Coordinates of C-alpha atoms in Angstrom, one line a residue:
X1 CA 5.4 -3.9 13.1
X2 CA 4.3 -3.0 16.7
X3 CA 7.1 -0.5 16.6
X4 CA 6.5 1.3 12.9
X5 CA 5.3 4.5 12.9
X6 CA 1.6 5.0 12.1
X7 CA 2.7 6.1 8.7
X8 CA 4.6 3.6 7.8
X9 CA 2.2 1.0 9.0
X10 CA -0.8 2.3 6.8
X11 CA 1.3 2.7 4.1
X12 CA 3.3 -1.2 4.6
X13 CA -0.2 -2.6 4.8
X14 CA -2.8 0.0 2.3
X15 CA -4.4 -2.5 -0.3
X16 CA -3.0 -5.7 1.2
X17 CA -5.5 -8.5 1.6
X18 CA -4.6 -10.0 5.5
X19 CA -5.7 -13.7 5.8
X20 CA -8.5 -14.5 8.0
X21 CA -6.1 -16.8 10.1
X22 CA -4.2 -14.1 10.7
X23 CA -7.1 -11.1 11.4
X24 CA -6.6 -11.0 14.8
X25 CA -2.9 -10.6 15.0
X26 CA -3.3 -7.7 12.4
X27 CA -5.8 -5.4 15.0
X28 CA -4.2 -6.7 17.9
X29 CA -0.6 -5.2 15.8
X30 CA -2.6 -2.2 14.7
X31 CA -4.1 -1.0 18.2
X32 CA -0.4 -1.5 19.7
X33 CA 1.1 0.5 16.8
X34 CA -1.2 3.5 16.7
X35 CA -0.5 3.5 20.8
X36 CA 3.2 3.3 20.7
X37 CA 2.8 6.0 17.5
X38 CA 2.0 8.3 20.0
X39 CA 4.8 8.6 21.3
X40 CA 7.1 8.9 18.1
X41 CA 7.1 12.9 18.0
X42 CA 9.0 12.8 21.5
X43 CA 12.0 11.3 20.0
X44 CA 11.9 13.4 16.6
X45 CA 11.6 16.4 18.8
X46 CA 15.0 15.2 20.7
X47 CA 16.8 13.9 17.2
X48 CA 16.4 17.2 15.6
X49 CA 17.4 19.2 18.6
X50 CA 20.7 16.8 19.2
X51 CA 21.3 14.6 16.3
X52 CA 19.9 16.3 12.9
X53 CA 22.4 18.7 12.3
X54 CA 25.6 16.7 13.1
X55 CA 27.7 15.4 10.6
X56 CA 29.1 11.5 10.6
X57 CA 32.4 11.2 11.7
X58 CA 33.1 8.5 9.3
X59 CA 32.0 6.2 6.5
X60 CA 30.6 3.1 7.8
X61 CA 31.8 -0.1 7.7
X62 CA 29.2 -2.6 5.8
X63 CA 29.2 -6.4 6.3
X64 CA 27.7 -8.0 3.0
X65 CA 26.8 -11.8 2.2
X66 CA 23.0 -13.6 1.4
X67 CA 21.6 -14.6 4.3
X68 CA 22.9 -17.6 6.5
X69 CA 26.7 -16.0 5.3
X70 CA 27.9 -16.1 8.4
X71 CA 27.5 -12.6 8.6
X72 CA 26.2 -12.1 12.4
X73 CA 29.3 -13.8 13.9
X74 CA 31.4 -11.6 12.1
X75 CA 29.0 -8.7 13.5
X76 CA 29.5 -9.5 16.4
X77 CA 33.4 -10.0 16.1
X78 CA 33.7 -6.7 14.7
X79 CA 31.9 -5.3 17.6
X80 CA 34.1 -6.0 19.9
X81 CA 35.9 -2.9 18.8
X82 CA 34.1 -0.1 20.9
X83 CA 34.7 2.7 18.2
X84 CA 32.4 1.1 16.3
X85 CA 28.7 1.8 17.0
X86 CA 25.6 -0.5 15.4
X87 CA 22.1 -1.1 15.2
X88 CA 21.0 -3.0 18.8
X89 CA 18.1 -5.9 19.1
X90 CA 15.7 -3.5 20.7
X91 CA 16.6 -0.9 17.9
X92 CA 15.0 -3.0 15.4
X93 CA 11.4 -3.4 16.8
X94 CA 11.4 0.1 18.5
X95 CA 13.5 2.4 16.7
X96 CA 11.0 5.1 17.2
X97 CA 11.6 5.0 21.1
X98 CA 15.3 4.9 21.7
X99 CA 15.7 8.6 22.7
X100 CA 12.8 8.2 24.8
X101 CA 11.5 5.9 27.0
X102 CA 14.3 3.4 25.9
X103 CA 14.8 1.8 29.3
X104 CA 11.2 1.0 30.0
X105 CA 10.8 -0.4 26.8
X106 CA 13.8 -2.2 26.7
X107 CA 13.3 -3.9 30.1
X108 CA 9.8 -5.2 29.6
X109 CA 11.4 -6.5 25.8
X110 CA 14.0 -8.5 27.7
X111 CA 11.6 -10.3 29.6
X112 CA 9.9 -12.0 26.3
X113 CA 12.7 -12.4 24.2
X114 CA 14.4 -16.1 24.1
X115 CA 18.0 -16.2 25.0
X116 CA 19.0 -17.1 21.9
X117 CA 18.0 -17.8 18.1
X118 CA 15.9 -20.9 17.7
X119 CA 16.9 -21.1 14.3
X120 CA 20.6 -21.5 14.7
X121 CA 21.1 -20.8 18.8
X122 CA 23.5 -17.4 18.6
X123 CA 23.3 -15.1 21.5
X124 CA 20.2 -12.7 21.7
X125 CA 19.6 -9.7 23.8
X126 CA 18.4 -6.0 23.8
X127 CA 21.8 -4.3 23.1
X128 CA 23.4 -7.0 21.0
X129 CA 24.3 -6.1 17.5
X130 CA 21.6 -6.9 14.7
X131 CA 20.6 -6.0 11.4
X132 CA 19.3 -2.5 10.9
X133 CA 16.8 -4.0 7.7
X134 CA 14.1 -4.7 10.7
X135 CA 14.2 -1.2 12.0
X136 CA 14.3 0.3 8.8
X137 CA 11.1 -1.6 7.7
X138 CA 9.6 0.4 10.9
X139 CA 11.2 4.0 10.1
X140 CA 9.5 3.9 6.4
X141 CA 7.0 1.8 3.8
X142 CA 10.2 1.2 1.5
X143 CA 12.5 -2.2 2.9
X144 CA 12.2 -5.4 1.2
X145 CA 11.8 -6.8 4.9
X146 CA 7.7 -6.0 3.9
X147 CA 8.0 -9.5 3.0
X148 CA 7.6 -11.0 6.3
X149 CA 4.0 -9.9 6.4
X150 CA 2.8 -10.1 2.9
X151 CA 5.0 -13.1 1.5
X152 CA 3.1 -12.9 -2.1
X153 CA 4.6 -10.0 -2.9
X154 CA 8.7 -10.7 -2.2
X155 CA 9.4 -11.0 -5.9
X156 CA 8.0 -7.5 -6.0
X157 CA 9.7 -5.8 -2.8
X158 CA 13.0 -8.0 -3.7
X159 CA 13.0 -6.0 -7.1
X160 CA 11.8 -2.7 -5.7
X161 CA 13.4 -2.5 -2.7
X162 CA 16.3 -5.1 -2.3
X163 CA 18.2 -4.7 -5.7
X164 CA 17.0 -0.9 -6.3
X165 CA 15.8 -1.9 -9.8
X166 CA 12.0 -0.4 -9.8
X167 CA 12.5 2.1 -6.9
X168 CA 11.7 5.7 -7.6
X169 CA 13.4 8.8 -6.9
X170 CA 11.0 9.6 -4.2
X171 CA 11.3 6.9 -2.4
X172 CA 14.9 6.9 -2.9
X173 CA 15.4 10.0 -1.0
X174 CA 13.4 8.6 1.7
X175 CA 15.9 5.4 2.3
X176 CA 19.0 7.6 2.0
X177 CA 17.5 10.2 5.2
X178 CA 16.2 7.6 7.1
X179 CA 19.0 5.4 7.1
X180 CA 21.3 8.2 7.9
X181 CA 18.6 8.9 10.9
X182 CA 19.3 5.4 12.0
X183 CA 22.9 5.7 11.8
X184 CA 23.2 8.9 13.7
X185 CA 20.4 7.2 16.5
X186 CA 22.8 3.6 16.7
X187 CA 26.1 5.8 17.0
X188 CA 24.5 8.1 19.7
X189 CA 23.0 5.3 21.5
X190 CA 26.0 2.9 21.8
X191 CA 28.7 5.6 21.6
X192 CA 30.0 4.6 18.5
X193 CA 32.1 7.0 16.3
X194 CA 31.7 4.7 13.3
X195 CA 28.9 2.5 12.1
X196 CA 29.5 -0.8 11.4
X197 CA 26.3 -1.9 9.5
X198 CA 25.6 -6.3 9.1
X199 CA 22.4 -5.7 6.8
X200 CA 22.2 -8.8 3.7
X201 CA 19.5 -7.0 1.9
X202 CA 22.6 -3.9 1.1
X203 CA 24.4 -6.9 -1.0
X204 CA 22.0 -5.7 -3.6
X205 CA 22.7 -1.6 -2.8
X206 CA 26.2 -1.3 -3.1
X207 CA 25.9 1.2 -5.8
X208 CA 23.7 3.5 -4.3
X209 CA 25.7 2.9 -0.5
X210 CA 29.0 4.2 -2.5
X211 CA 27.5 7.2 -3.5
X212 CA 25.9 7.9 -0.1
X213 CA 29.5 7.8 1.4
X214 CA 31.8 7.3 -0.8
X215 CA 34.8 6.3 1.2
X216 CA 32.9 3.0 2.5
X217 CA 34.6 -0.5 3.5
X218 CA 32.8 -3.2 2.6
X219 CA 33.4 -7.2 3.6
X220 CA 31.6 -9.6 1.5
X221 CA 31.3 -13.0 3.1
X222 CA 31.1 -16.1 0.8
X223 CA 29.7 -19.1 2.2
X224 CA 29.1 -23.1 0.5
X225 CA 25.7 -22.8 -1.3
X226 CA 24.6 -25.6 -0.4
X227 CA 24.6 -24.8 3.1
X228 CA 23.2 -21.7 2.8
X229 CA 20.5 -22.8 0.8
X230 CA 19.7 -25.6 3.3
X231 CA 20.1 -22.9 6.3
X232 CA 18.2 -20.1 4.5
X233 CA 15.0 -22.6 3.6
X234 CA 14.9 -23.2 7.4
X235 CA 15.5 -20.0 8.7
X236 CA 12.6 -18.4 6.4
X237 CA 10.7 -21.1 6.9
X238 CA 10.7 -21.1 10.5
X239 CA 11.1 -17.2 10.7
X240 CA 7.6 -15.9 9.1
X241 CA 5.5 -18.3 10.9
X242 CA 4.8 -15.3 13.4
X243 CA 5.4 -12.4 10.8
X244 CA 3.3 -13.3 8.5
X245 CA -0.3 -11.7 7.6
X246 CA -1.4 -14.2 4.5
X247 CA -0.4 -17.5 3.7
X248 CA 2.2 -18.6 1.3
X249 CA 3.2 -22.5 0.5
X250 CA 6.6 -24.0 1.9
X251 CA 7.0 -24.8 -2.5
X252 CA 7.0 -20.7 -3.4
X253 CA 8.9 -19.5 -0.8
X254 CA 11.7 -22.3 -1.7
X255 CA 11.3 -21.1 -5.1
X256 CA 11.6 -17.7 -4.0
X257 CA 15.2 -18.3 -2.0
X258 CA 16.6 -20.0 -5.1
X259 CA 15.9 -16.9 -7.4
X260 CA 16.3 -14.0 -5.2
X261 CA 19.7 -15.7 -4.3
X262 CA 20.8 -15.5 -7.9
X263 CA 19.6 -11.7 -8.6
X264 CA 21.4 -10.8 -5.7
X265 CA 24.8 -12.6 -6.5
X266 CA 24.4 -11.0 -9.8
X267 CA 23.5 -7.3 -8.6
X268 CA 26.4 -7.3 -6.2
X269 CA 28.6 -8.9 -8.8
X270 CA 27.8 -5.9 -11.4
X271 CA 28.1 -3.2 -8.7
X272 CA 31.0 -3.6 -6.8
X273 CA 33.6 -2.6 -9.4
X274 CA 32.0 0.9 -8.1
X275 CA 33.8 0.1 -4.9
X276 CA 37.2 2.1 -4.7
X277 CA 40.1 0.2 -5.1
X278 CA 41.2 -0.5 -0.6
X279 CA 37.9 -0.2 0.3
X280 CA 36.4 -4.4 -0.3
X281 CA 37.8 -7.8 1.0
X282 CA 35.7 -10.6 0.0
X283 CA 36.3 -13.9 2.6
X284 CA 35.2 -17.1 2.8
X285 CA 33.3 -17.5 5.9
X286 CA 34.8 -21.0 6.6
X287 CA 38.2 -19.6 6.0
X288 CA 37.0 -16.7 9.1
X289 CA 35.8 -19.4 11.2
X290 CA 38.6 -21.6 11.3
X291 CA 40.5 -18.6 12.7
X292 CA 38.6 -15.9 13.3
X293 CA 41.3 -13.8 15.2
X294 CA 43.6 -14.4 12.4
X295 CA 41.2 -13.5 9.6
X296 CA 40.0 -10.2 11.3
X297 CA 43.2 -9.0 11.9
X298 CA 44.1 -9.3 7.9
X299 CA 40.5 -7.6 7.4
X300 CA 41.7 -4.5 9.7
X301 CA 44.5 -4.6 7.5
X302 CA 43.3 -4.8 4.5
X303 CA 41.0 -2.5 4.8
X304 CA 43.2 0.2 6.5
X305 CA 41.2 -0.3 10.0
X306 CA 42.3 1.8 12.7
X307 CA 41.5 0.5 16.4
X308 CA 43.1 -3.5 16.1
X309 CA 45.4 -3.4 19.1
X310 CA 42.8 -1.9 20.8
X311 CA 40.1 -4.3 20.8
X312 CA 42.1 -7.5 19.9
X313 CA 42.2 -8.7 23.7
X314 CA 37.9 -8.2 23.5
X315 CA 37.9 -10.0 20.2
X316 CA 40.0 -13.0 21.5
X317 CA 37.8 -13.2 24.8
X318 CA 34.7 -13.0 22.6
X319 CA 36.0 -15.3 19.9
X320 CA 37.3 -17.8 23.0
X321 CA 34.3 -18.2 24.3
X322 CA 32.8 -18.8 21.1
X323 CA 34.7 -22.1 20.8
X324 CA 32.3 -25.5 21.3
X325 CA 29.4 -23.6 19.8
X326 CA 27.1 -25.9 18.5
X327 CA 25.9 -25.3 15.3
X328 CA 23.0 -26.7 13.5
X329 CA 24.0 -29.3 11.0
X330 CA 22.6 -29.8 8.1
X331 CA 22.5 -32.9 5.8
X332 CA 22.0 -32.4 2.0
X333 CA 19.5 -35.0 0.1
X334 CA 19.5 -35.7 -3.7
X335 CA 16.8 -33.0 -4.3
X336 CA 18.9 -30.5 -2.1
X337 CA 21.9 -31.2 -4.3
X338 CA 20.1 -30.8 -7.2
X339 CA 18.7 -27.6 -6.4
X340 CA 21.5 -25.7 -5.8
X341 CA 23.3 -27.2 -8.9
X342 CA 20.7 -26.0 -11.0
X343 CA 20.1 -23.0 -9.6
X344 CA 23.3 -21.7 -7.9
X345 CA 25.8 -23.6 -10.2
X346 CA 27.5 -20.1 -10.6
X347 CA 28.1 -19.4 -7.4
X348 CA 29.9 -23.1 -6.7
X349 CA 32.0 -22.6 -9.8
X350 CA 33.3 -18.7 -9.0
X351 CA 34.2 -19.4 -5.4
X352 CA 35.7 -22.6 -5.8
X353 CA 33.0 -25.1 -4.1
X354 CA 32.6 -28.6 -4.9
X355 CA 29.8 -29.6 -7.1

């Protein structure tokens, strides 16, 4: 939250309790914040001057799945294709300062980011592609990513802001201008003519992202439930550790994965008929990574993709060097098993998954 704007930041944090453990990590995020905050009027001085007024070129192209889909490595795949622009690393915790003062920023951010994920070691840098989720949940109160700080409330922001369920009109209208702000800022910044958005929290938006622009593509990535369950209790596990502002057992957040998981399968599965008929391929993420050249050519097609021949020699040399990554491995016990049988059974069933 260093990078929120100072409106956003009262607002994310207004009538939350922080934990004393975590009291000093709140001021020390605060003072930062209202610093950096300072600075935010340069860049909406530049966006309205350059950016405001011009229209999108073209719908964007969103990657869907539940976390741990598989959905970054086919970001990054797909970004191989340099008419498509995206969200970058340094985006996410400073999108207030990427029309000014981006290079400062950006170098003194490289020097204390790892190399890679330590929760499943893919490539991380400033200008690599990421989820735009974590710089919308600095560009406005309204982003189900609030959870990371204030964990006892993900039930609520899942409902509010991850499905659309409770949301109101008001702040509504202020998801659909900011994320078109965003957009315009990732295509201007990475010359981009198209966005090509990986964000798991749209799964649940698909309605509402159809009727922003209508003429949308959308890939949904499938993945074996058990391995996403497995992944995604690491990954969140491991992940708000330094987010977090109050304390929440390993038990509720577990419970928490397993239920979000089903309202969002269901939510997507009620929305996407809204989808126009072209404009959706759902894959199997171990059907992409056994041949991921293959598959993304069939998704260009499918999807009536222009730019295939184009990038296809970046995508090889991208997907090449990709070969003999180590991933982590996971290995399911009784309770695991029973979990996600319980819980997810659906999900195995529909897409075919052994029990």
């Amino acid at each position: 939250m260093v990078g929120a704007d100072w409106k956003t930041f009262t607002s994310v944090t207004k009538g939350r309790e922080i934990d004393a453990a975590y009291r000093n990590k709140y001021r020390l995020t605060k003072l930062v914040c209202r610093m950096l905050s300072l600075l935010v009027p340069l860049q909406d001085k530049r966006y309205k001057k350059v950016l405001a007024d011009k229209p999108l070129e073209h719908d964007p192209l969103f990657i869907l799945g539940h976390w741990r889909s598989g959905t970054t490595f086919v970001h990054n795949v797909f970004s191989c294709d340099k008419h498509f622009g995206y969200n970058t690393t340094y985006q996410t915790v400073f999108p207030h300062l990427m029309m000014w003062g981006q290079p400062f920023f950006k170098k003194n951010m490289s020097w204390l980011m790892p190399d890679k994920r330590p929760t499943d070691n893919m490539e991380l840098a400033v200008d690599l592609p990421q989820e735009e989720e974590f710089a919308l949940a600095n560009m406005m109160p309204y982003t189900y990513y609030n959870f990371w700080f204030f964990p006892k409330y993900q039930q609520e922001y899942a409902d509010k802001y991850l499905l659309f369920n409770d949301i109101s009109a008001s702040e509504l209208k202020v998801f659909e201008e900011t994320f078109v702000k965003l957009i315009k800022i990732s295509l201007w910044n990475t010359h981009g003519t198209q966005f090509l958005s990986k964000n798991p929290p749209h799964t649940g938006r698909v309605r509402e992202l159809v009727k922003m622009f209508p003429n949308a593509k959308f890939i949904y990535l499938m993945r074996n439930p058990y391995t996403v369950f497995e992944s995604t209790r690491s990954f969140f596990t491991n992940t708000i550790q330094p987010l977090k502002l109050e304390d929440i057992s390993n038990e509720t957040l577990e419970q928490n994965i397993l239920s979000i998981y089903a309202k969002l399968y269901h939510k997507y599965e009620e929305d996407k008929n809204c989808i126009p008929k072209g404009n959706l391929i759902e894959v199997k993420f171990e059907d992409f990574e056994a041949d991921a050249l293959g598959m993304t050519e069939h998704i260009y097609k499918t999807l009536s993709l222009e730019g295939f021949q184009q990038a296809q020699a970046d995508i090889e040399k991208y997907v090449g060097a990709k070969k003999g990554y180590k991933k982590n491995k996971y290995k399911y016990d009784d309770r695991t098993l029973r979990l996600v049988q319980d819980n997810w059974g659906f999900a195995l069933n529909d897409w075919g998954y052994e029990h």
